[in-house]
Amino acid sequence: QVQLTESGGGLVQAGGSLRLTCAASGRTFSSYAVGWFRQAPGKEREFVAGISMSGGNTPSADSVKGRFTISRDNAKNAVYLQMNGLKPEDTAVYYCAVRWFGTSWTASNMRYWGKGTLVTVSS
């Protein structure tokens, strides 16, 4: 069992930055690839960025490339999402989860979702 808790969301102006944290408790966190997803009102949950167990592989969605950076600290059981150059279209609830099945970053492959943290970007 893994419990994940997201934090760091808030209200920020366009162009600003936020750092989200996904804190884990329970089973060995370093044994899992971890992903950040987001869900805007009326839209499906979408992949934002992922990180392999070692941190060496960090794919991200085209919409956030060059602006968002994912990282992890296995000693602290945490994964981070540094978000720079935020845009109003980044407004969403952001979730982290571990990848339980397969190798692709789809929501159906993920497990142990946190409750999310709301990011609101004003124009």
Short mmCIF file of N, CA and C in Angstrom, two decimals, residues 27-119:
data_model
loop_
_atom_site.label_atom_id
_atom_site.label_comp_id
_atom_site.label_asym_id
_atom_site.label_seq_id
_atom_site.Cartn_x
_atom_site.Cartn_y
_atom_site.Cartn_z
N ARG A 27 4.73 1.69 1.35
CA ARG A 27 5.74 0.83 0.75
C ARG A 27 6.86 1.63 0.09
N THR A 28 7.93 0.97 -0.23
CA THR A 28 9.12 1.62 -0.76
C THR A 28 8.78 2.43 -2.01
N PHE A 29 8.87 3.73 -1.87
CA PHE A 29 8.50 4.64 -2.94
C PHE A 29 9.44 4.55 -4.12
N SER A 30 10.70 4.28 -3.83
CA SER A 30 11.70 4.25 -4.90
C SER A 30 11.51 3.08 -5.86
N SER A 31 10.63 2.18 -5.55
CA SER A 31 10.36 1.03 -6.42
C SER A 31 9.38 1.34 -7.54
N TYR A 32 8.87 2.56 -7.58
CA TYR A 32 7.83 2.91 -8.54
C TYR A 32 8.22 4.10 -9.41
N ALA A 33 7.79 4.02 -10.67
CA ALA A 33 7.75 5.23 -11.48
C ALA A 33 6.53 6.03 -11.02
N VAL A 34 6.63 7.33 -11.07
CA VAL A 34 5.58 8.21 -10.56
C VAL A 34 5.22 9.24 -11.62
N GLY A 35 3.94 9.54 -11.71
CA GLY A 35 3.50 10.52 -12.69
C GLY A 35 2.65 11.62 -12.07
N TRP A 36 2.71 12.79 -12.73
CA TRP A 36 1.79 13.89 -12.42
C TRP A 36 0.77 13.96 -13.55
N PHE A 37 -0.48 14.08 -13.17
CA PHE A 37 -1.59 14.26 -14.09
C PHE A 37 -2.36 15.50 -13.66
N ARG A 38 -3.20 16.00 -14.54
CA ARG A 38 -4.05 17.13 -14.16
C ARG A 38 -5.43 16.97 -14.80
N GLN A 39 -6.40 17.59 -14.15
CA GLN A 39 -7.76 17.54 -14.65
C GLN A 39 -8.39 18.91 -14.49
N ALA A 40 -8.73 19.51 -15.62
CA ALA A 40 -9.41 20.80 -15.62
C ALA A 40 -10.92 20.55 -15.62
N PRO A 41 -11.71 21.53 -15.18
CA PRO A 41 -13.17 21.35 -15.15
C PRO A 41 -13.73 20.96 -16.51
N GLY A 42 -14.52 19.90 -16.53
CA GLY A 42 -15.15 19.46 -17.76
C GLY A 42 -14.25 18.71 -18.71
N LYS A 43 -13.02 18.45 -18.30
CA LYS A 43 -12.07 17.75 -19.18
C LYS A 43 -11.60 16.45 -18.53
N GLU A 44 -11.05 15.59 -19.36
CA GLU A 44 -10.51 14.32 -18.86
C GLU A 44 -9.16 14.56 -18.18
N ARG A 45 -8.81 13.64 -17.31
CA ARG A 45 -7.51 13.70 -16.66
C ARG A 45 -6.42 13.44 -17.70
N GLU A 46 -5.37 14.25 -17.69
CA GLU A 46 -4.33 14.13 -18.70
C GLU A 46 -2.94 14.05 -18.06
N PHE A 47 -2.06 13.36 -18.74
CA PHE A 47 -0.68 13.21 -18.31
C PHE A 47 0.07 14.53 -18.42
N VAL A 48 0.85 14.84 -17.39
CA VAL A 48 1.68 16.04 -17.40
C VAL A 48 3.17 15.67 -17.49
N ALA A 49 3.63 14.87 -16.55
CA ALA A 49 5.04 14.48 -16.54
C ALA A 49 5.21 13.22 -15.70
N GLY A 50 6.24 12.45 -16.04
CA GLY A 50 6.51 11.24 -15.30
C GLY A 50 8.00 11.11 -15.00
N ILE A 51 8.32 10.25 -14.05
CA ILE A 51 9.71 10.05 -13.69
C ILE A 51 9.93 8.58 -13.34
N SER A 52 11.02 8.03 -13.85
CA SER A 52 11.35 6.63 -13.61
C SER A 52 11.82 6.44 -12.16
N MET A 53 12.02 5.17 -11.79
CA MET A 53 12.41 4.86 -10.41
C MET A 53 13.70 5.57 -10.01
N SER A 54 14.66 5.58 -10.93
CA SER A 54 15.95 6.20 -10.63
C SER A 54 15.97 7.69 -10.85
N GLY A 55 14.97 8.19 -11.58
CA GLY A 55 14.94 9.61 -11.92
C GLY A 55 15.63 9.92 -13.24
N GLY A 56 16.13 8.90 -13.93
CA GLY A 56 16.88 9.14 -15.15
C GLY A 56 16.03 9.39 -16.38
N ASN A 57 14.78 9.02 -16.33
CA ASN A 57 13.87 9.20 -17.48
C ASN A 57 12.70 10.06 -17.04
N THR A 58 12.51 11.19 -17.73
CA THR A 58 11.47 12.14 -17.30
C THR A 58 10.68 12.65 -18.50
N PRO A 59 9.79 11.84 -19.05
CA PRO A 59 8.96 12.31 -20.15
C PRO A 59 7.94 13.34 -19.68
N SER A 60 7.50 14.17 -20.61
CA SER A 60 6.48 15.17 -20.27
C SER A 60 5.60 15.43 -21.49
N ALA A 61 4.45 15.97 -21.23
CA ALA A 61 3.51 16.33 -22.28
C ALA A 61 4.05 17.51 -23.08
N ASP A 62 3.71 17.54 -24.36
CA ASP A 62 4.18 18.63 -25.23
C ASP A 62 3.75 19.99 -24.69
N SER A 63 2.59 20.03 -24.06
CA SER A 63 2.04 21.31 -23.60
C SER A 63 2.85 21.93 -22.47
N VAL A 64 3.68 21.15 -21.80
CA VAL A 64 4.45 21.68 -20.67
C VAL A 64 5.96 21.60 -20.88
N LYS A 65 6.38 21.04 -21.99
CA LYS A 65 7.83 20.92 -22.25
C LYS A 65 8.49 22.28 -22.23
N GLY A 66 9.62 22.34 -21.55
CA GLY A 66 10.37 23.59 -21.45
C GLY A 66 9.88 24.49 -20.33
N ARG A 67 8.76 24.16 -19.72
CA ARG A 67 8.21 24.98 -18.62
C ARG A 67 8.16 24.22 -17.30
N PHE A 68 7.80 22.93 -17.36
CA PHE A 68 7.66 22.11 -16.15
C PHE A 68 8.82 21.12 -16.05
N THR A 69 9.28 20.89 -14.84
CA THR A 69 10.36 19.93 -14.59
C THR A 69 9.97 19.02 -13.44
N ILE A 70 10.04 17.73 -13.68
CA ILE A 70 9.75 16.75 -12.63
C ILE A 70 11.07 16.22 -12.06
N SER A 71 11.07 15.98 -10.76
CA SER A 71 12.26 15.43 -10.10
C SER A 71 11.81 14.61 -8.91
N ARG A 72 12.73 13.85 -8.34
CA ARG A 72 12.36 13.06 -7.16
C ARG A 72 13.54 12.98 -6.21
N ASP A 73 13.20 12.77 -4.94
CA ASP A 73 14.18 12.56 -3.89
C ASP A 73 13.74 11.31 -3.15
N ASN A 74 14.31 10.17 -3.52
CA ASN A 74 13.87 8.90 -2.93
C ASN A 74 14.19 8.83 -1.43
N ALA A 75 15.21 9.53 -1.00
CA ALA A 75 15.53 9.54 0.43
C ALA A 75 14.43 10.23 1.24
N LYS A 76 13.73 11.17 0.60
CA LYS A 76 12.64 11.88 1.28
C LYS A 76 11.27 11.36 0.86
N ASN A 77 11.24 10.31 0.04
CA ASN A 77 9.97 9.76 -0.44
C ASN A 77 9.10 10.85 -1.07
N ALA A 78 9.69 11.61 -1.97
CA ALA A 78 8.97 12.73 -2.56
C ALA A 78 9.28 12.87 -4.04
N VAL A 79 8.28 13.34 -4.77
CA VAL A 79 8.42 13.71 -6.18
C VAL A 79 7.92 15.15 -6.31
N TYR A 80 8.63 15.92 -7.11
CA TYR A 80 8.32 17.34 -7.24
C TYR A 80 7.96 17.68 -8.68
N LEU A 81 7.16 18.74 -8.83
CA LEU A 81 6.86 19.29 -10.15
C LEU A 81 7.09 20.79 -10.08
N GLN A 82 8.20 21.23 -10.67
CA GLN A 82 8.47 22.65 -10.74
C GLN A 82 7.79 23.21 -11.98
N MET A 83 6.92 24.18 -11.77
CA MET A 83 6.13 24.74 -12.87
C MET A 83 6.50 26.21 -13.04
N ASN A 84 7.09 26.53 -14.16
CA ASN A 84 7.46 27.90 -14.48
C ASN A 84 6.68 28.37 -15.70
N GLY A 85 6.61 29.67 -15.88
CA GLY A 85 5.90 30.21 -17.04
C GLY A 85 4.46 29.76 -17.11
N LEU A 86 3.78 29.76 -15.97
CA LEU A 86 2.41 29.24 -15.93
C LEU A 86 1.47 30.06 -16.79
N LYS A 87 0.51 29.35 -17.40
CA LYS A 87 -0.48 29.94 -18.28
C LYS A 87 -1.87 29.66 -17.72
N PRO A 88 -2.86 30.48 -18.07
CA PRO A 88 -4.23 30.20 -17.60
C PRO A 88 -4.70 28.79 -17.96
N GLU A 89 -4.27 28.27 -19.09
CA GLU A 89 -4.69 26.92 -19.48
C GLU A 89 -4.05 25.82 -18.62
N ASP A 90 -3.13 26.17 -17.75
CA ASP A 90 -2.57 25.20 -16.80
C ASP A 90 -3.46 25.03 -15.57
N THR A 91 -4.51 25.84 -15.47
CA THR A 91 -5.42 25.75 -14.33
C THR A 91 -6.08 24.37 -14.30
N ALA A 92 -5.94 23.69 -13.17
CA ALA A 92 -6.46 22.32 -13.02
C ALA A 92 -6.17 21.83 -11.62
N VAL A 93 -6.78 20.69 -11.29
CA VAL A 93 -6.36 19.95 -10.11
C VAL A 93 -5.24 19.01 -10.55
N TYR A 94 -4.13 19.05 -9.83
CA TYR A 94 -2.96 18.24 -10.17
C TYR A 94 -2.88 17.05 -9.21
N TYR A 95 -2.69 15.87 -9.79
CA TYR A 95 -2.63 14.62 -9.03
C TYR A 95 -1.31 13.91 -9.30
N CYS A 96 -0.85 13.18 -8.29
CA CYS A 96 0.26 12.25 -8.53
C CYS A 96 -0.23 10.83 -8.27
N ALA A 97 0.46 9.89 -8.89
CA ALA A 97 0.10 8.49 -8.76
C ALA A 97 1.32 7.65 -9.14
N VAL A 98 1.33 6.39 -8.73
CA VAL A 98 2.41 5.49 -9.13
C VAL A 98 1.96 4.70 -10.34
N ARG A 99 2.91 4.35 -11.20
CA ARG A 99 2.60 3.55 -12.37
C ARG A 99 2.63 2.08 -11.97
N TRP A 100 1.48 1.45 -12.05
CA TRP A 100 1.32 0.08 -11.56
C TRP A 100 1.38 -0.95 -12.67
N PHE A 101 0.92 -0.59 -13.88
CA PHE A 101 0.88 -1.52 -15.01
C PHE A 101 1.62 -0.94 -16.19
N GLY A 102 2.21 -1.78 -17.00
CA GLY A 102 2.74 -1.39 -18.29
C GLY A 102 3.83 -0.35 -18.23
N THR A 103 4.06 0.27 -19.38
CA THR A 103 5.13 1.25 -19.50
C THR A 103 4.65 2.58 -20.05
N SER A 104 3.39 2.69 -20.38
CA SER A 104 2.90 3.96 -20.92
C SER A 104 2.27 4.80 -19.81
N TRP A 105 2.24 6.08 -20.05
CA TRP A 105 1.73 7.01 -19.05
C TRP A 105 0.27 7.33 -19.34
N THR A 106 -0.57 6.36 -19.07
CA THR A 106 -2.00 6.57 -19.19
C THR A 106 -2.63 6.41 -17.81
N ALA A 107 -3.73 7.12 -17.58
CA ALA A 107 -4.35 7.10 -16.26
C ALA A 107 -4.72 5.67 -15.83
N SER A 108 -5.10 4.84 -16.80
CA SER A 108 -5.52 3.48 -16.47
C SER A 108 -4.36 2.63 -15.96
N ASN A 109 -3.12 3.02 -16.23
CA ASN A 109 -1.95 2.28 -15.75
C ASN A 109 -1.53 2.73 -14.35
N MET A 110 -2.17 3.75 -13.83
CA MET A 110 -1.72 4.35 -12.58
C MET A 110 -2.57 3.84 -11.40
N ARG A 111 -1.97 3.95 -10.22
CA ARG A 111 -2.65 3.50 -9.00
C ARG A 111 -2.24 4.39 -7.85
N TYR A 112 -3.02 4.30 -6.74
CA TYR A 112 -2.73 5.05 -5.52
C TYR A 112 -2.72 6.56 -5.76
N TRP A 113 -3.76 7.05 -6.39
CA TRP A 113 -3.90 8.47 -6.64
C TRP A 113 -4.02 9.24 -5.33
N GLY A 114 -3.36 10.43 -5.29
CA GLY A 114 -3.60 11.33 -4.19
C GLY A 114 -4.92 12.06 -4.40
N LYS A 115 -5.25 12.97 -3.48
CA LYS A 115 -6.52 13.71 -3.57
C LYS A 115 -6.40 14.95 -4.44
N GLY A 116 -5.18 15.31 -4.80
CA GLY A 116 -4.98 16.43 -5.70
C GLY A 116 -4.74 17.75 -5.01
N THR A 117 -4.15 18.67 -5.76
CA THR A 117 -3.94 20.03 -5.28
C THR A 117 -4.32 20.98 -6.43
N LEU A 118 -5.07 22.02 -6.09
CA LEU A 118 -5.62 22.91 -7.11
C LEU A 118 -4.61 24.00 -7.48
N VAL A 119 -4.39 24.15 -8.78
CA VAL A 119 -3.56 25.22 -9.31
C VAL A 119 -4.46 26.13 -10.15
#
